[in-house]
Short mmCIF file of C-alpha atoms in Angstrom, two decimals:
data_model
loop_
_atom_site.label_atom_id
_atom_site.label_comp_id
_atom_site.label_asym_id
_atom_site.label_seq_id
_atom_site.Cartn_x
_atom_site.Cartn_y
_atom_site.Cartn_z
CA MET A 13 -29.38 51.57 35.25
CA SER A 14 -29.43 51.04 38.83
CA GLU A 15 -26.13 51.72 40.94
CA PHE A 16 -24.49 48.74 42.36
CA SER A 17 -24.52 49.45 45.96
CA THR A 18 -22.18 47.47 48.49
CA PRO A 19 -22.60 43.57 48.17
CA LYS A 20 -23.97 41.85 51.38
CA PRO A 21 -21.51 39.05 52.25
CA ASP A 22 -23.26 35.64 51.99
CA LYS A 23 -21.46 31.52 51.77
CA SER A 24 -20.23 32.21 47.77
CA ARG A 25 -18.66 35.15 48.69
CA VAL A 26 -17.47 35.41 52.72
CA SER A 27 -14.48 33.15 51.91
CA LYS A 28 -13.35 35.25 49.29
CA ILE A 29 -13.09 38.25 51.88
CA PRO A 30 -10.03 38.53 53.73
CA LYS A 31 -10.96 39.09 57.68
CA THR A 32 -8.35 41.32 57.49
CA PRO A 33 -9.09 44.44 55.76
CA ILE A 34 -7.54 46.25 52.90
CA ASN A 35 -6.77 49.49 52.22
CA ILE A 36 -6.75 49.26 48.52
CA PRO A 37 -5.35 52.78 47.38
CA PRO A 38 -6.96 54.85 44.87
CA SER A 39 -6.34 54.23 40.61
CA PRO A 40 -4.05 57.38 40.72
CA PHE A 41 -1.43 56.60 42.95
CA MET A 42 -0.90 53.54 41.33
CA LYS A 43 0.71 51.90 38.41
CA LYS A 44 -1.47 50.88 35.07
CA LEU A 45 -0.02 48.10 34.24
CA GLY A 46 -3.51 47.15 31.40
CA TYR A 47 -7.11 47.09 31.16
CA GLY A 48 -9.66 44.96 29.25
CA THR A 49 -13.66 45.07 28.70
CA GLY A 50 -14.61 47.24 31.35
CA VAL A 51 -11.89 46.77 33.79
CA SER A 52 -8.26 48.05 34.06
CA VAL A 53 -5.22 46.72 35.99
CA PHE A 54 -3.15 48.30 38.41
CA ARG A 55 0.07 47.18 40.28
CA TRP A 56 0.29 47.93 44.10
CA ASP A 57 3.11 48.65 45.48
CA ARG A 58 2.15 47.28 49.19
CA SER A 59 3.85 49.25 52.46
CA PRO A 60 6.00 46.44 53.77
CA ARG A 61 5.48 45.48 57.11
CA PRO A 62 8.50 44.89 60.40
CA ASP A 63 11.30 42.22 58.94
CA THR A 64 8.61 41.35 55.66
CA VAL A 65 9.06 42.20 52.30
CA ARG A 66 5.58 41.88 51.03
CA SER A 67 5.28 41.51 47.02
CA PRO A 68 3.56 43.95 44.74
CA TRP A 69 0.36 43.00 43.91
CA ALA A 70 -1.72 43.58 40.29
CA LEU A 71 -5.18 44.51 41.06
CA LYS A 72 -8.43 44.07 38.76
CA LYS A 73 -10.91 46.90 39.05
CA LEU A 74 -14.37 47.71 37.41
CA ASN A 75 -13.75 51.07 35.74
CA LYS A 76 -17.29 52.19 36.47
CA ARG A 77 -20.08 52.00 38.78
CA ASP A 78 -22.69 52.02 35.93
CA LEU A 79 -20.69 49.00 34.09
CA PRO A 80 -23.86 46.55 33.10
CA LYS A 81 -24.64 43.90 35.91
CA VAL A 82 -22.61 41.04 33.93
CA PHE A 83 -18.67 42.75 34.53
CA GLU A 84 -19.52 42.55 37.79
CA GLN A 85 -20.65 38.77 37.58
CA ARG A 86 -17.87 38.17 35.19
CA LEU A 87 -15.61 39.27 37.92
CA GLU A 88 -16.47 37.52 40.39
CA LYS A 89 -16.41 34.43 38.92
CA GLU A 90 -12.97 34.75 38.12
CA ALA A 91 -12.10 35.55 41.48
CA LYS A 92 -13.88 32.61 42.97
CA LEU A 93 -12.23 30.73 39.66
CA LEU A 94 -8.71 31.75 40.23
CA LYS A 95 -8.90 30.64 44.11
CA SER A 96 -9.03 27.40 43.42
CA LEU A 97 -6.11 27.27 40.56
CA LYS A 98 -3.12 25.92 42.26
CA HIS A 99 -0.24 25.58 39.05
CA PRO A 100 3.24 27.36 38.79
CA ASN A 101 2.05 27.80 35.09
CA ILE A 102 -1.59 29.99 36.07
CA VAL A 103 -1.52 33.45 38.01
CA GLY A 104 -1.81 33.25 41.99
CA PHE A 105 -4.57 34.47 43.42
CA ARG A 106 -4.15 36.53 46.84
CA ALA A 107 -7.61 38.46 47.47
CA CYS A 108 -11.01 39.39 46.46
CA VAL A 109 -12.21 42.48 48.56
CA PRO A 110 -15.10 45.16 47.62
CA GLY A 111 -14.23 48.77 47.71
CA LYS A 112 -15.56 51.40 49.09
CA ASP A 113 -17.67 52.47 46.58
CA GLY A 114 -18.86 48.47 46.30
CA ARG A 115 -17.02 47.68 43.89
CA MET A 116 -15.22 44.27 43.82
CA THR A 117 -11.65 44.24 42.79
CA LEU A 118 -9.53 41.25 42.16
CA ALA A 119 -5.68 40.77 43.88
CA MET A 120 -3.54 38.83 41.67
CA GLU A 121 0.30 37.91 41.66
CA SER A 122 1.59 41.10 39.92
CA CYS A 123 4.34 39.89 36.80
CA GLU A 124 6.58 42.42 34.70
CA SER A 125 4.79 42.20 31.61
CA SER A 126 2.15 40.47 29.21
CA MET A 127 3.72 38.38 25.98
CA ALA A 128 1.93 41.60 24.33
CA ASP A 129 3.88 43.70 26.00
CA ARG A 130 7.32 42.21 25.12
CA ILE A 131 6.07 41.75 21.63
CA GLU A 132 5.53 45.22 20.91
CA ASP A 133 8.61 46.56 23.03
CA ARG A 134 10.39 43.64 20.26
CA LYS A 135 8.87 45.34 17.38
CA ASN A 136 9.22 48.80 18.51
CA ASP A 137 13.40 48.12 19.03
CA GLY A 138 12.94 47.31 15.05
CA MET A 139 13.90 43.11 15.88
CA GLY A 140 13.21 40.16 14.40
CA PRO A 141 11.24 37.38 15.57
CA PHE A 142 11.74 35.90 19.16
CA GLU A 143 14.56 33.31 19.77
CA SER A 144 13.73 29.65 18.96
CA ASN A 145 14.98 28.97 22.94
CA ILE A 146 12.60 31.98 24.24
CA ILE A 147 9.80 30.39 21.83
CA LEU A 148 10.09 27.43 23.38
CA LYS A 149 10.41 27.76 26.95
CA VAL A 150 6.78 29.87 26.56
CA ALA A 151 5.40 27.72 24.90
CA LEU A 152 6.25 24.77 27.24
CA GLY A 153 5.14 27.03 30.54
CA VAL A 154 1.97 27.48 28.51
CA ALA A 155 0.98 24.15 27.75
CA ARG A 156 1.78 23.12 31.25
CA GLY A 157 -0.70 25.26 32.07
CA LEU A 158 -3.28 24.41 29.28
CA ASP A 159 -2.81 21.14 30.23
CA TYR A 160 -3.97 21.32 34.22
CA LEU A 161 -6.87 23.67 33.29
CA HIS A 162 -7.83 20.57 30.88
CA ARG A 163 -7.32 17.44 32.18
CA GLU A 164 -7.33 18.26 35.86
CA ARG A 165 -9.74 21.31 36.22
CA LYS A 166 -11.75 20.89 33.01
CA LEU A 167 -11.82 23.85 32.10
CA LEU A 168 -11.16 25.94 28.54
CA HIS A 169 -9.91 29.19 29.24
CA GLY A 170 -11.24 31.03 26.21
CA ASP A 171 -9.02 33.27 26.03
CA MET A 172 -5.98 32.12 25.12
CA LYS A 173 -3.93 35.08 23.42
CA SER A 174 -0.82 36.87 24.03
CA PHE A 175 -2.28 39.40 26.53
CA ASN A 176 -3.27 36.50 29.08
CA ILE A 177 0.41 35.47 29.49
CA LEU A 178 2.59 36.87 32.23
CA ILE A 179 5.71 36.71 32.32
CA LYS A 180 8.41 37.53 35.19
CA GLY A 181 11.87 38.57 34.44
CA ASN A 182 13.90 36.72 32.05
CA TYR A 183 11.63 33.94 31.39
CA GLU A 184 12.07 32.37 34.73
CA GLU A 185 8.95 32.39 35.66
CA ILE A 186 4.95 32.60 32.30
CA LYS A 187 2.12 32.38 33.39
CA ILE A 188 -1.89 32.01 32.24
CA CYS A 189 -4.45 34.72 33.83
CA ASP A 190 -7.39 36.22 33.02
CA PHE A 191 -10.16 33.48 33.68
CA GLY A 192 -13.18 35.44 33.13
CA VAL A 193 -14.90 34.09 30.07
CA SER A 194 -13.61 30.55 30.95
CA LEU A 195 -16.47 27.10 30.68
CA ALA A 196 -16.85 24.10 32.23
CA LEU A 197 -15.58 20.67 29.92
CA ASP A 198 -17.39 17.73 30.74
CA SER A 199 -14.75 14.45 30.72
CA ASP A 200 -14.54 14.44 27.14
CA GLY A 201 -12.69 17.33 26.86
CA MET A 202 -15.64 18.99 25.13
CA VAL A 203 -17.66 22.48 27.03
CA VAL A 204 -20.93 21.79 28.84
CA ASN A 205 -22.44 25.47 27.88
CA PRO A 206 -20.47 26.18 23.95
CA ASP A 207 -23.57 29.09 23.45
CA GLY A 208 -21.00 30.57 26.51
CA PHE A 209 -18.13 30.89 24.22
CA VAL A 210 -16.91 34.63 24.57
CA GLY A 211 -12.86 34.94 23.41
CA THR A 212 -11.55 37.48 21.07
CA SER A 213 -11.98 37.49 17.61
CA VAL A 214 -9.08 37.22 16.06
CA TRP A 215 -7.87 34.56 18.45
CA SER A 216 -10.79 32.44 17.49
CA ALA A 217 -10.83 28.78 16.47
CA PRO A 218 -12.09 27.28 13.09
CA GLU A 219 -15.07 25.73 14.72
CA THR A 220 -16.36 28.69 17.27
CA VAL A 221 -17.45 31.03 14.57
CA GLY A 222 -18.86 28.53 11.84
CA LEU A 223 -15.82 28.10 9.33
CA CYS A 224 -15.91 24.37 10.92
CA GLU A 225 -19.01 21.79 12.16
CA LYS A 226 -17.30 20.88 14.60
CA ALA A 227 -18.20 20.76 18.90
CA VAL A 228 -16.69 23.70 20.52
CA SER A 229 -14.45 21.58 22.95
CA ALA A 230 -10.29 22.10 24.82
CA LYS A 231 -8.94 22.33 21.16
CA VAL A 232 -9.51 26.14 21.18
CA ASP A 233 -6.90 27.33 23.26
CA ILE A 234 -5.16 25.25 21.43
CA PHE A 235 -5.96 27.06 18.03
CA ALA A 236 -4.89 29.76 20.10
CA PHE A 237 -1.95 29.04 21.21
CA GLY A 238 -0.44 28.29 18.06
CA LEU A 239 -1.27 31.78 16.70
CA VAL A 240 0.62 32.62 20.06
CA LEU A 241 3.47 31.24 18.57
CA TRP A 242 2.65 32.91 14.90
CA GLU A 243 2.72 36.04 17.23
CA MET A 244 6.16 35.60 18.38
CA ILE A 245 7.35 35.39 14.56
CA ALA A 246 5.47 38.40 13.37
CA LEU A 247 5.60 40.48 16.51
CA GLU A 248 1.71 41.35 15.02
CA ILE A 249 -1.48 40.73 16.34
CA PRO A 250 -3.29 37.60 14.31
CA HIS A 251 -4.88 38.69 10.66
CA THR A 252 -4.38 42.70 11.48
CA ASP A 253 -1.20 43.24 9.81
CA ASP A 254 -3.02 43.39 6.18
CA LEU A 255 -4.31 46.79 6.15
CA GLU A 256 -6.24 48.20 3.29
CA GLU A 257 -5.57 51.64 1.67
CA SER A 258 -7.55 53.72 4.11
CA ASN A 259 -7.29 57.82 5.34
CA PHE A 260 -8.39 55.82 8.87
CA ASP A 261 -6.01 56.34 11.44
CA ILE A 262 -6.41 52.27 13.66
CA SER A 263 -4.78 51.98 16.93
CA ILE A 264 -5.45 48.50 17.17
CA THR A 265 -5.85 47.40 20.78
CA GLU A 266 -7.36 44.76 23.25
CA ASP A 267 -9.57 47.14 24.39
CA ASP A 268 -10.57 47.73 20.70
CA LEU A 269 -10.23 44.03 19.61
CA GLU A 270 -13.18 42.65 22.35
CA ASN A 271 -15.47 45.75 21.51
CA ARG A 272 -15.13 45.10 18.16
CA ILE A 273 -14.59 49.34 17.30
CA VAL A 274 -11.84 48.24 14.41
CA LEU A 275 -13.83 47.06 11.71
CA ARG A 276 -13.77 43.88 9.94
CA TRP A 277 -14.47 45.73 6.59
CA VAL A 278 -11.28 48.03 7.26
CA LEU A 279 -9.04 44.90 8.52
CA ARG A 280 -9.36 42.51 6.70
CA VAL A 281 -9.98 40.20 9.32
CA ILE A 282 -10.77 36.29 8.72
CA PRO A 283 -10.82 34.74 11.91
CA GLY A 284 -10.95 31.31 12.22
CA THR A 285 -7.64 30.60 9.80
CA ARG A 286 -4.27 29.94 9.73
CA PRO A 287 -2.64 33.68 9.19
CA ALA A 288 0.31 33.22 6.81
CA LEU A 289 4.04 33.49 8.25
CA PRO A 290 5.79 36.66 6.95
CA PRO A 291 8.58 37.42 5.21
CA VAL A 292 11.18 36.49 7.55
CA ASP A 293 14.60 34.28 6.94
CA LEU A 294 14.37 31.43 10.46
CA ASP A 295 17.00 29.02 10.81
CA ASP A 296 16.63 24.64 11.85
CA THR A 297 15.98 25.94 15.05
CA TYR A 298 12.61 27.11 14.33
CA ASN A 299 11.62 23.77 12.56
CA SER A 300 9.70 22.51 15.38
CA ILE A 301 8.40 25.37 16.72
CA MET A 302 7.01 25.15 12.64
CA GLU A 303 5.57 21.61 13.15
CA ILE A 304 3.96 22.32 16.10
CA PHE A 305 2.31 25.95 15.01
CA TYR A 306 1.20 24.18 11.64
CA CYS A 307 -0.36 21.02 13.58
CA CYS A 308 -2.22 23.27 16.44
CA THR A 309 -3.91 25.22 13.90
CA GLU A 310 -5.52 22.35 11.82
CA LEU A 311 -8.86 23.34 10.62
CA ASP A 312 -10.81 20.61 12.54
CA PRO A 313 -10.17 20.47 15.88
CA SER A 314 -9.15 16.52 16.02
CA ALA A 315 -6.06 17.10 13.94
CA ARG A 316 -4.75 19.27 16.72
CA PRO A 317 -2.90 17.76 19.85
CA SER A 318 -4.09 17.97 22.72
CA ALA A 319 -2.04 20.25 25.34
CA GLN A 320 -0.82 17.22 27.30
CA LEU A 321 0.98 16.41 24.06
CA LEU A 322 2.63 19.37 23.49
CA VAL A 323 3.82 19.08 27.07
CA GLU A 324 5.30 15.80 26.41
CA TRP A 325 6.92 17.15 22.85
CA LEU A 326 7.97 20.43 24.76
CA GLU A 327 9.64 18.74 27.27
CA ASP A 328 11.28 16.26 24.58
CA ILE A 329 12.81 19.24 22.04
CA THR A 330 13.97 21.18 25.43
CA GLY A 331 14.88 18.77 27.43
CA GLU A 332 13.13 20.20 30.35
CA LYS A 333 12.03 17.91 33.28
CA PRO A 334 7.87 17.41 33.95
CA LEU A 335 7.17 19.52 36.70
CA ASP A 336 7.41 17.95 40.06
CA LEU A 337 4.32 19.96 42.26
CA SER A 338 5.72 19.52 45.51
CA ASP A 339 4.58 21.87 47.91
CA ASP A 340 7.55 24.51 47.89
CA GLU A 341 6.77 24.77 44.23
CA MET A 342 3.29 25.82 44.71
CA ALA A 343 4.06 27.95 47.85
CA ILE A 344 2.43 31.46 48.24
CA ASP A 345 4.11 34.42 47.66
CA HIS A 346 2.70 36.88 50.24
#
């Protein structure tokens, strides 16, 4: 396989490359935040300028130079798409620049942790399900982001899961990230090119794995949204908590799932189905969460609510006012 060469500027890429060069430090000098298939994400604490406090950035970088071309294309697609998105519940674009080796690096707003990180921390601390008010707050933030994508931008996120939900502080900010496999929607909310759907198996909707003979639509994101609510109660990745008796030592990570390293015959994975709730005691404050979970994970996508309806329900439940998307709300912190 041939090596990548330094990309030549063209009309589609010039707009993404800042006029002022950005000297990105080598990966070992940055904190690693996470990884996915073919990429790693690092936190870059940028040096301050005189009288200016500069926020940290998250840098998504390709892992190797000899990866298939599709990985570079996916990163460039994500950068171009992310630059066009402006919403408080969508991670902010900062820059997309080539490194010295010619590989592109996507710079984004940095958040403290992913929802998956917080789920793992809570499980390791021996705690039970997240408090109902926290689940509702996260659910509203994600639903608002999905509503923006589905209705205003006509986009399917395509890989909704706890790993792709970022959190700042005490849940003051909730943001959706990772748009590398997003697909265009038509005016009816149907995916224009369903053959291009990728996703991650255990968050898959029934219609994407052949369990339901319905077209792929925005409701795919809604099914996965329901599974994120389940994750915050079960503190597990969907469909991977029921291990067979075996001598295998298996560590399940996001990269394992996307690369199908974890074998289905070892994990009794049944993607596209509604996972059973764990045996935990939930008080009445979880009733609305359970109702939303069951509605979102219906087999028939037409029975699932839209993101817009989810926002309306959650604003009513929480008493939150609709977002005021003023210029101040959308300001970018550089």
